[in-house]
Amino acid sequence: MTAYALRRLALAVPVLFGVTVVVFLVIALVPGDPALAILGSYATPESVARLNAELGLDRSLPARYLAWVGAALTGDLGRSYALDRPVLDEVLERLGPTLILAAAALTLSVLFGLAAGVASAVRQNGWVDRTIGLALLLGVSTPSFFLGLLLILWLAVGLGWFPTGGMSALFGGGGVVDLLRHLVLPAVTLAVVATAILGRLTRAAMLEVLRQDFVRTARAKGVEEDRVISVHALKSALVAVVPVIGLQAGYVLGGAVYVETVFQWPGVGRMLVEAIGRRDILLVQGGVLALATLYVAINVVADLAQAALDPRLEA
Amino acid sequence: MSVLVRLARQPFALAGLALVAVFAALALAAPLLPLPDPDATEPANRLAALGAAGHLLGTDQLGRDVLARLIFGLRVSLAVGVAATLAAALVGGTVGLVAAFYGRWVDGLLMRLVDVLMAFPYLLLALAVVAALGPGLTNAALAIAIVNVPFFARAVRGQALGIVRQDYVAAARLAGFSDLRILLSEVLPNVAPLLIVTAATTIGWMILETAGLSFLGLGAQPPQADLGSMLGDGHKVVVAAPHVAAAPGVVVFVLVVGLNLLGDGLRDALDPRMKGVESGAPQPATRVERGMTGAGSGPNDSAAVLDVRALTTAFATPRGSFPAIRDVSFTLQAGEALGIVGESGSGKSVTALSLARLAPTPPGTIVSGEVRIGGADVLGLGLDRLRRLRGDRIAYVFQDPLTTLNPLMRIEAQIVEAIRPAPGEGAKAVRTRASALMADVGLPDPERIARAYPHELSGGQRQRVGVAMALANAPDVLVADEPTTALDATTQGRILELFARIRRERGAALIFVSHDVGVVACLCDRIVVMYAGEIVEEGPARVVAARPLHPYAARLIACAPRLGQPDKSLAPIPGAPPAIDARPDGCAFAPRCDHAVAACRAGPIGLEEAMEGRRVRCIRWRELSGEAA
């Protein structure tokens, strides 16, 4: 297991390298003159040149990449000129709320997605299966930004059960209960699409497993059907589903952009949208880099979980 | 054409097609429709409600007609979605084709690039691209296309890898065709269906995500509007005038539902293989629908541990339901060993599996007969009583122990699971029993094997584990379904010795299913020969093996290899057994039989009591056995 974990970690290194290159290039190749964008169109050519030198923009691309990555490794992601504070500080402050939201949504989608997929597969082609199948298709097709609006109108404005948006600080604010009240609607909104994708995949994986000979063996041994489904079939299906849970983390982190905007959730997603509007390029760069790194880490964990489930993968 | 037919058979796909067609027609016809100017503001008439005069869906915060904006917004969203999908398909398809065709470092490089793109959370990369290029509808669509390129590239490469290894591609290379020509004329047509399916199943996503970027204010910029930016505008007045946001929201949702329904339908229609995976995971027990025919006739043999009467199991096929086994009757006395032999497809495994209702449903249904184990009719039991019977009174050993053991469970857990603890028997005592079982079946070093996973054992060891599980509760009937077929010859011999020893020491009644008459004759007391789902001969094993009465049994025995007679010429039976939906009227073996006469094909032939303890289903057995003698 340790050897497998080390190998899997080693595989993440080139991916992370690629991620930094892409993040760097996307921003480095921005059309137009960043210094001009920062200083405004009334800047003198001298001050533009000075700022370019300050930002290191007069050097070659590889040199700039190395400087940028070196600084990033020491935690220096530059300064947000609009907020006038270090990018790292802002990103870290926004990361907490996004993690809470994404973790809640992912948990919901795993619970409901697995349950829907298993229930659907066990009653394949019956009315339960058809109903769940249709619900999952609707789920996959849901624009979360619209669903969020509907939930606000209905459950927050209409019934007043939940706040319309915002988030109180975990410490010093309304405490855990208040945090949960603020969390329910955004987390549900964010979970819908991931639930639907996981549900469809779980159904397919379960059907595949239920056809396997070892399931027949378990039944021939007289194992209770609940146990056949939960221990024999579901565990095997999870080998296929767990990596996809990791991938769903990507949809959840990306979809957080919409949900945080609709619910005014103070996370990285909303920060990115605001930063793009202000052309605060370094802040965008830092936010994207942070979420992408997090995503790579989540997928490493998902692969390790898969290996823990399936002893054949360790070899 | 068959693709369209398969598509038309799916009601959901047709509904999706109808939705998409309506939306596409609306979008195309937008300039021709009698709609107000979507950009004409009317400040006096802001946020008019649904059904307001001249504004069916009301107006937005600038007094613009929502319906007109909706239809023109739909036009923009659809156009952008189609363009993004085509771009992603073109670029992704090219990357996938080139990677598969050139292989080596080209493949490595391109796929690493694809991996890196996929290492970003979906949408986040799109945000970064929009951040770099600046907000705008074209840039947003471009960004969405870029993040979807990897899906196309991976899918196309996967399929193209198989195609570039085909002979006709090699032939085209040898013929000196250019790479481009080979790619376009040989490879592309074969990946085209996949490309269409991928496009059809992702276009909904792309429309959704482009609308999302517009919603965030990063896509369409005023005065241009798509459904997403309309939703974003409506967001600002959502409490005062929900309809402004609801109209585009509902349209995006229904449009994407329609596209996804159609996409799923196309996928199933173009890729029947995927539909095959879908068709039917087996139910916990074979369905029993005995209907009017009811239970089998004749007196029950109360002394027998197993009494099978007129058992018929039908399989559903696209052309209707046909019996896979019909009217199968036999008994098994305590301690007796019965061999069931026949070619593959003869129904011997279906017979064995039907005894404890393990034949898969779908496609199988037991339509008549009776199976009595210790007096109870198995086919009439509820699921829970059936479950308690399985593994306790009747236990199975299956063919390939690699697939029949759970790959994710340690051996000990799988054996423990088979053991029914006595009342008050603790977990530790059960583990001791598991260990004793392993020793019983000749597994060396039980402690090590207990902790092992199936893939860590040899084939013979795995099959011993299978036997140990079957013996766990000292069953009355042990059913072995081709237990040695998947093993090499030496191991086969050892496992057969194990079965012989179990018979001697335990006295359990055994049903041994095999295609190998020689093995069955050595191990079993009696033998049942099956052909095309029917018993064609039954009798004492050694007698049947030495002097078969049925021509099929004779041919089957003639083609069995004999140990120590390597030079004996093996005479395979020409032809193949009939498919279950193409069974002839009379004797099912007649088309392959050297002795068939017109009477053989005239009508059903009964199983006749030939002599004491022997039955045969052949109208000519008397004269033929006279000939043979």
mmCIF file of N, CA and C in Angstrom, chain A residues 90-174:
data_model
loop_
_atom_site.group_PDB
_atom_site.id
_atom_site.type_symbol
_atom_site.label_atom_id
_atom_site.label_comp_id
_atom_site.label_asym_id
_atom_site.label_seq_id
_atom_site.Cartn_x
_atom_site.Cartn_y
_atom_site.Cartn_z
ATOM 1 N N GLU A 90 -5.876 36.549 0.706
ATOM 2 C CA GLU A 90 -7.260 36.604 0.243
ATOM 3 C C GLU A 90 -7.764 35.206 -0.118
ATOM 4 N N VAL A 91 -6.919 34.434 -0.839
ATOM 5 C CA VAL A 91 -7.335 33.093 -1.273
ATOM 6 C C VAL A 91 -7.589 32.205 -0.055
ATOM 7 N N LEU A 92 -6.663 32.262 0.913
ATOM 8 C CA LEU A 92 -6.828 31.401 2.085
ATOM 9 C C LEU A 92 -8.100 31.761 2.846
ATOM 10 N N GLU A 93 -8.382 33.060 2.928
ATOM 11 C CA GLU A 93 -9.573 33.487 3.640
ATOM 12 C C GLU A 93 -10.835 32.987 2.950
ATOM 13 N N ARG A 94 -10.794 32.945 1.603
ATOM 14 C CA ARG A 94 -11.972 32.531 0.842
ATOM 15 C C ARG A 94 -12.075 31.014 0.716
ATOM 16 N N LEU A 95 -10.959 30.325 0.947
ATOM 17 C CA LEU A 95 -10.933 28.883 0.722
ATOM 18 C C LEU A 95 -11.810 28.143 1.730
ATOM 19 N N GLY A 96 -11.809 28.620 2.975
ATOM 20 C CA GLY A 96 -12.586 27.950 4.024
ATOM 21 C C GLY A 96 -14.054 27.800 3.656
ATOM 22 N N PRO A 97 -14.750 28.899 3.364
ATOM 23 C CA PRO A 97 -16.156 28.794 2.983
ATOM 24 C C PRO A 97 -16.388 27.882 1.776
ATOM 25 N N THR A 98 -15.482 27.958 0.782
ATOM 26 C CA THR A 98 -15.655 27.087 -0.388
ATOM 27 C C THR A 98 -15.516 25.622 0.005
ATOM 28 N N LEU A 99 -14.545 25.333 0.881
ATOM 29 C CA LEU A 99 -14.361 23.947 1.310
ATOM 30 C C LEU A 99 -15.598 23.442 2.046
ATOM 31 N N ILE A 100 -16.148 24.276 2.922
ATOM 32 C CA ILE A 100 -17.350 23.872 3.660
ATOM 33 C C ILE A 100 -18.482 23.560 2.688
ATOM 34 N N LEU A 101 -18.684 24.469 1.747
ATOM 35 C CA LEU A 101 -19.766 24.302 0.781
ATOM 36 C C LEU A 101 -19.540 23.070 -0.094
ATOM 37 N N ALA A 102 -18.325 22.934 -0.611
ATOM 38 C CA ALA A 102 -18.039 21.823 -1.526
ATOM 39 C C ALA A 102 -18.122 20.491 -0.788
ATOM 40 N N ALA A 103 -17.600 20.444 0.445
ATOM 41 C CA ALA A 103 -17.639 19.193 1.202
ATOM 42 C C ALA A 103 -19.081 18.795 1.491
ATOM 43 N N ALA A 104 -19.907 19.784 1.871
ATOM 44 C CA ALA A 104 -21.315 19.476 2.147
ATOM 45 C C ALA A 104 -22.004 18.965 0.889
ATOM 46 N N ALA A 105 -21.750 19.640 -0.236
ATOM 47 C CA ALA A 105 -22.413 19.236 -1.485
ATOM 48 C C ALA A 105 -21.939 17.853 -1.920
ATOM 49 N N LEU A 106 -20.641 17.609 -1.794
ATOM 50 C CA LEU A 106 -20.108 16.314 -2.226
ATOM 51 C C LEU A 106 -20.656 15.192 -1.341
ATOM 52 N N THR A 107 -20.747 15.460 -0.040
ATOM 53 C CA THR A 107 -21.297 14.454 0.875
ATOM 54 C C THR A 107 -22.745 14.134 0.488
ATOM 55 N N LEU A 108 -23.532 15.177 0.273
ATOM 56 C CA LEU A 108 -24.923 14.960 -0.132
ATOM 57 C C LEU A 108 -24.992 14.158 -1.423
ATOM 58 N N SER A 109 -24.163 14.522 -2.386
ATOM 59 C CA SER A 109 -24.280 13.856 -3.684
ATOM 60 C C SER A 109 -23.816 12.412 -3.605
ATOM 61 N N VAL A 110 -22.821 12.127 -2.764
ATOM 62 C CA VAL A 110 -22.393 10.726 -2.616
ATOM 63 C C VAL A 110 -23.505 9.917 -1.955
ATOM 64 N N LEU A 111 -24.073 10.451 -0.878
ATOM 65 C CA LEU A 111 -25.135 9.719 -0.172
ATOM 66 C C LEU A 111 -26.325 9.460 -1.098
ATOM 67 N N PHE A 112 -26.838 10.523 -1.696
ATOM 68 C CA PHE A 112 -28.048 10.366 -2.495
ATOM 69 C C PHE A 112 -27.753 9.710 -3.847
ATOM 70 N N GLY A 113 -26.594 10.016 -4.405
ATOM 71 C CA GLY A 113 -26.247 9.397 -5.686
ATOM 72 C C GLY A 113 -26.096 7.886 -5.548
ATOM 73 N N LEU A 114 -25.385 7.434 -4.520
ATOM 74 C CA LEU A 114 -25.218 5.994 -4.317
ATOM 75 C C LEU A 114 -26.564 5.340 -4.041
ATOM 76 N N ALA A 115 -27.361 5.974 -3.155
ATOM 77 C CA ALA A 115 -28.656 5.387 -2.812
ATOM 78 C C ALA A 115 -29.531 5.266 -4.058
ATOM 79 N N ALA A 116 -29.572 6.335 -4.853
ATOM 80 C CA ALA A 116 -30.416 6.310 -6.059
ATOM 81 C C ALA A 116 -29.916 5.258 -7.035
ATOM 82 N N GLY A 117 -28.596 5.190 -7.222
ATOM 83 C CA GLY A 117 -28.040 4.232 -8.172
ATOM 84 C C GLY A 117 -28.291 2.801 -7.750
ATOM 85 N N VAL A 118 -28.114 2.516 -6.456
ATOM 86 C CA VAL A 118 -28.323 1.147 -5.962
ATOM 87 C C VAL A 118 -29.799 0.778 -6.067
ATOM 88 N N ALA A 119 -30.675 1.672 -5.610
ATOM 89 C CA ALA A 119 -32.114 1.381 -5.649
ATOM 90 C C ALA A 119 -32.560 1.138 -7.086
ATOM 91 N N SER A 120 -32.019 1.936 -7.998
ATOM 92 C CA SER A 120 -32.381 1.834 -9.404
ATOM 93 C C SER A 120 -31.911 0.499 -9.990
ATOM 94 N N ALA A 121 -30.678 0.127 -9.672
ATOM 95 C CA ALA A 121 -30.113 -1.098 -10.245
ATOM 96 C C ALA A 121 -30.820 -2.330 -9.701
ATOM 97 N N VAL A 122 -31.144 -2.310 -8.409
ATOM 98 C CA VAL A 122 -31.761 -3.480 -7.796
ATOM 99 C C VAL A 122 -33.149 -3.715 -8.366
ATOM 100 N N ARG A 123 -33.840 -2.624 -8.708
ATOM 101 C CA ARG A 123 -35.172 -2.778 -9.307
ATOM 102 C C ARG A 123 -35.113 -2.448 -10.788
ATOM 103 N N GLN A 124 -34.098 -2.964 -11.450
ATOM 104 C CA GLN A 124 -33.876 -2.596 -12.844
ATOM 105 C C GLN A 124 -35.129 -2.763 -13.690
ATOM 106 N N ASN A 125 -35.415 -1.706 -14.464
ATOM 107 C CA ASN A 125 -36.535 -1.684 -15.416
ATOM 108 C C ASN A 125 -37.911 -1.655 -14.765
ATOM 109 N N GLY A 126 -37.985 -1.660 -13.440
ATOM 110 C CA GLY A 126 -39.275 -1.480 -12.776
ATOM 111 C C GLY A 126 -39.621 0.002 -12.717
ATOM 112 N N TRP A 127 -40.761 0.315 -12.099
ATOM 113 C CA TRP A 127 -41.157 1.724 -12.090
ATOM 114 C C TRP A 127 -40.229 2.550 -11.209
ATOM 115 N N VAL A 128 -39.664 1.951 -10.149
ATOM 116 C CA VAL A 128 -38.711 2.686 -9.305
ATOM 117 C C VAL A 128 -37.517 3.120 -10.149
ATOM 118 N N ASP A 129 -37.009 2.172 -10.931
ATOM 119 C CA ASP A 129 -35.857 2.439 -11.783
ATOM 120 C C ASP A 129 -36.175 3.550 -12.785
ATOM 121 N N ARG A 130 -37.352 3.457 -13.402
ATOM 122 C CA ARG A 130 -37.709 4.454 -14.410
ATOM 123 C C ARG A 130 -37.873 5.837 -13.788
ATOM 124 N N THR A 131 -38.516 5.870 -12.611
ATOM 125 C CA THR A 131 -38.720 7.163 -11.944
ATOM 126 C C THR A 131 -37.378 7.775 -11.568
ATOM 127 N N ILE A 132 -36.512 6.955 -10.944
ATOM 128 C CA ILE A 132 -35.208 7.476 -10.554
ATOM 129 C C ILE A 132 -34.423 7.897 -11.791
ATOM 130 N N GLY A 133 -34.511 7.089 -12.844
ATOM 131 C CA GLY A 133 -33.786 7.407 -14.070
ATOM 132 C C GLY A 133 -34.189 8.759 -14.639
ATOM 133 N N LEU A 134 -35.484 9.011 -14.644
ATOM 134 C CA LEU A 134 -35.971 10.290 -15.159
ATOM 135 C C LEU A 134 -35.518 11.430 -14.240
ATOM 136 N N ALA A 135 -35.621 11.203 -12.929
ATOM 137 C CA ALA A 135 -35.197 12.236 -11.975
ATOM 138 C C ALA A 135 -33.713 12.551 -12.160
ATOM 139 N N LEU A 136 -32.910 11.514 -12.382
ATOM 140 C CA LEU A 136 -31.471 11.743 -12.545
ATOM 141 C C LEU A 136 -31.200 12.498 -13.847
ATOM 142 N N LEU A 137 -31.962 12.184 -14.883
ATOM 143 C CA LEU A 137 -31.768 12.909 -16.141
ATOM 144 C C LEU A 137 -32.120 14.387 -15.968
ATOM 145 N N LEU A 138 -33.216 14.640 -15.245
ATOM 146 C CA LEU A 138 -33.572 16.037 -14.969
ATOM 147 C C LEU A 138 -32.459 16.691 -14.148
ATOM 148 N N GLY A 139 -31.919 15.935 -13.199
ATOM 149 C CA GLY A 139 -30.849 16.473 -12.360
ATOM 150 C C GLY A 139 -29.627 16.855 -13.173
ATOM 151 N N VAL A 140 -29.239 15.981 -14.093
ATOM 152 C CA VAL A 140 -28.067 16.258 -14.919
ATOM 153 C C VAL A 140 -28.292 17.525 -15.748
ATOM 154 N N SER A 141 -29.544 17.770 -16.120
ATOM 155 C CA SER A 141 -29.842 18.897 -17.003
ATOM 156 C C SER A 141 -30.119 20.200 -16.251
ATOM 157 N N THR A 142 -29.997 20.184 -14.924
ATOM 158 C CA THR A 142 -30.391 21.353 -14.136
ATOM 159 C C THR A 142 -29.342 22.452 -14.184
ATOM 160 N N PRO A 143 -29.727 23.663 -14.583
ATOM 161 C CA PRO A 143 -28.815 24.793 -14.424
ATOM 162 C C PRO A 143 -28.807 25.192 -12.948
ATOM 163 N N SER A 144 -27.674 24.990 -12.257
ATOM 164 C CA SER A 144 -27.687 25.196 -10.809
ATOM 165 C C SER A 144 -27.943 26.661 -10.471
ATOM 166 N N PHE A 145 -27.534 27.584 -11.396
ATOM 167 C CA PHE A 145 -27.770 29.006 -11.092
ATOM 168 C C PHE A 145 -29.261 29.313 -11.080
ATOM 169 N N PHE A 146 -30.034 28.574 -11.893
ATOM 170 C CA PHE A 146 -31.483 28.778 -11.901
ATOM 171 C C PHE A 146 -32.138 28.074 -10.717
ATOM 172 N N LEU A 147 -31.687 26.855 -10.433
ATOM 173 C CA LEU A 147 -32.230 26.120 -9.290
ATOM 174 C C LEU A 147 -32.038 26.917 -8.005
ATOM 175 N N GLY A 148 -30.860 27.534 -7.868
ATOM 176 C CA GLY A 148 -30.591 28.342 -6.686
ATOM 177 C C GLY A 148 -31.613 29.469 -6.546
ATOM 178 N N LEU A 149 -31.900 30.144 -7.659
ATOM 179 C CA LEU A 149 -32.890 31.227 -7.623
ATOM 180 C C LEU A 149 -34.256 30.698 -7.185
ATOM 181 N N LEU A 150 -34.638 29.551 -7.749
ATOM 182 C CA LEU A 150 -35.942 28.984 -7.403
ATOM 183 C C LEU A 150 -36.022 28.662 -5.915
ATOM 184 N N LEU A 151 -34.949 28.063 -5.396
ATOM 185 C CA LEU A 151 -34.952 27.693 -3.983
ATOM 186 C C LEU A 151 -35.023 28.939 -3.097
ATOM 187 N N ILE A 152 -34.322 29.983 -3.504
ATOM 188 C CA ILE A 152 -34.385 31.237 -2.727
ATOM 189 C C ILE A 152 -35.807 31.770 -2.721
ATOM 190 N N LEU A 153 -36.425 31.796 -3.924
ATOM 191 C CA LEU A 153 -37.784 32.331 -4.018
ATOM 192 C C LEU A 153 -38.764 31.521 -3.177
ATOM 193 N N TRP A 154 -38.611 30.201 -3.228
ATOM 194 C CA TRP A 154 -39.609 29.334 -2.619
ATOM 195 C C TRP A 154 -39.357 29.160 -1.119
ATOM 196 N N LEU A 155 -38.152 28.686 -0.763
ATOM 197 C CA LEU A 155 -37.901 28.301 0.622
ATOM 198 C C LEU A 155 -37.384 29.443 1.482
ATOM 199 N N ALA A 156 -36.751 30.435 0.848
ATOM 200 C CA ALA A 156 -36.200 31.533 1.649
ATOM 201 C C ALA A 156 -37.157 32.726 1.666
ATOM 202 N N VAL A 157 -37.508 33.219 0.470
ATOM 203 C CA VAL A 157 -38.408 34.375 0.423
ATOM 204 C C VAL A 157 -39.840 33.956 0.748
ATOM 205 N N GLY A 158 -40.290 32.893 0.105
ATOM 206 C CA GLY A 158 -41.672 32.470 0.260
ATOM 207 C C GLY A 158 -41.970 31.925 1.643
ATOM 208 N N LEU A 159 -41.288 30.862 2.021
ATOM 209 C CA LEU A 159 -41.607 30.194 3.287
ATOM 210 C C LEU A 159 -40.763 30.702 4.450
ATOM 211 N N GLY A 160 -39.683 31.389 4.134
ATOM 212 C CA GLY A 160 -38.850 31.940 5.186
ATOM 213 C C GLY A 160 -38.118 30.908 6.024
ATOM 214 N N TRP A 161 -37.959 29.717 5.492
ATOM 215 C CA TRP A 161 -37.291 28.663 6.267
ATOM 216 C C TRP A 161 -35.784 28.882 6.364
ATOM 217 N N PHE A 162 -35.223 29.462 5.319
ATOM 218 C CA PHE A 162 -33.777 29.623 5.279
ATOM 219 C C PHE A 162 -33.436 31.053 4.899
ATOM 220 N N PRO A 163 -32.236 31.508 5.266
ATOM 221 C CA PRO A 163 -31.811 32.840 4.809
ATOM 222 C C PRO A 163 -31.610 32.830 3.292
ATOM 223 N N THR A 164 -31.735 33.992 2.651
ATOM 224 C CA THR A 164 -31.632 34.049 1.196
ATOM 225 C C THR A 164 -30.192 33.936 0.729
ATOM 226 N N GLY A 165 -29.253 34.154 1.611
ATOM 227 C CA GLY A 165 -27.874 34.050 1.176
ATOM 228 C C GLY A 165 -26.939 34.477 2.274
ATOM 229 N N GLY A 166 -25.652 34.585 1.909
ATOM 230 C CA GLY A 166 -24.661 34.990 2.877
ATOM 231 C C GLY A 166 -24.208 33.816 3.712
ATOM 232 N N MET A 167 -23.258 34.084 4.583
ATOM 233 C CA MET A 167 -22.743 33.035 5.444
ATOM 234 C C MET A 167 -22.190 33.724 6.663
ATOM 235 N N SER A 168 -22.531 33.178 7.827
ATOM 236 C CA SER A 168 -21.971 33.791 9.021
ATOM 237 C C SER A 168 -20.692 33.053 9.385
ATOM 238 N N ALA A 169 -19.815 33.743 10.058
ATOM 239 C CA ALA A 169 -18.545 33.141 10.427
ATOM 240 C C ALA A 169 -18.799 31.970 11.367
ATOM 241 N N LEU A 170 -18.004 30.916 11.190
ATOM 242 C CA LEU A 170 -18.182 29.732 12.028
ATOM 243 C C LEU A 170 -17.916 30.079 13.491
ATOM 244 N N PHE A 171 -16.895 30.884 13.704
ATOM 245 C CA PHE A 171 -16.577 31.277 15.074
ATOM 246 C C PHE A 171 -16.970 32.739 15.274
ATOM 247 N N GLY A 172 -17.648 33.011 16.356
ATOM 248 C CA GLY A 172 -18.001 34.397 16.658
ATOM 249 C C GLY A 172 -19.296 34.832 16.018
ATOM 250 N N GLY A 173 -19.775 34.080 15.029
ATOM 251 C CA GLY A 173 -21.045 34.428 14.401
ATOM 252 C C GLY A 173 -22.167 33.723 15.133
ATOM 253 N N GLY A 174 -23.064 33.133 14.342
ATOM 254 C CA GLY A 174 -24.213 32.468 14.942
ATOM 255 C C GLY A 174 -23.915 31.046 15.369
#
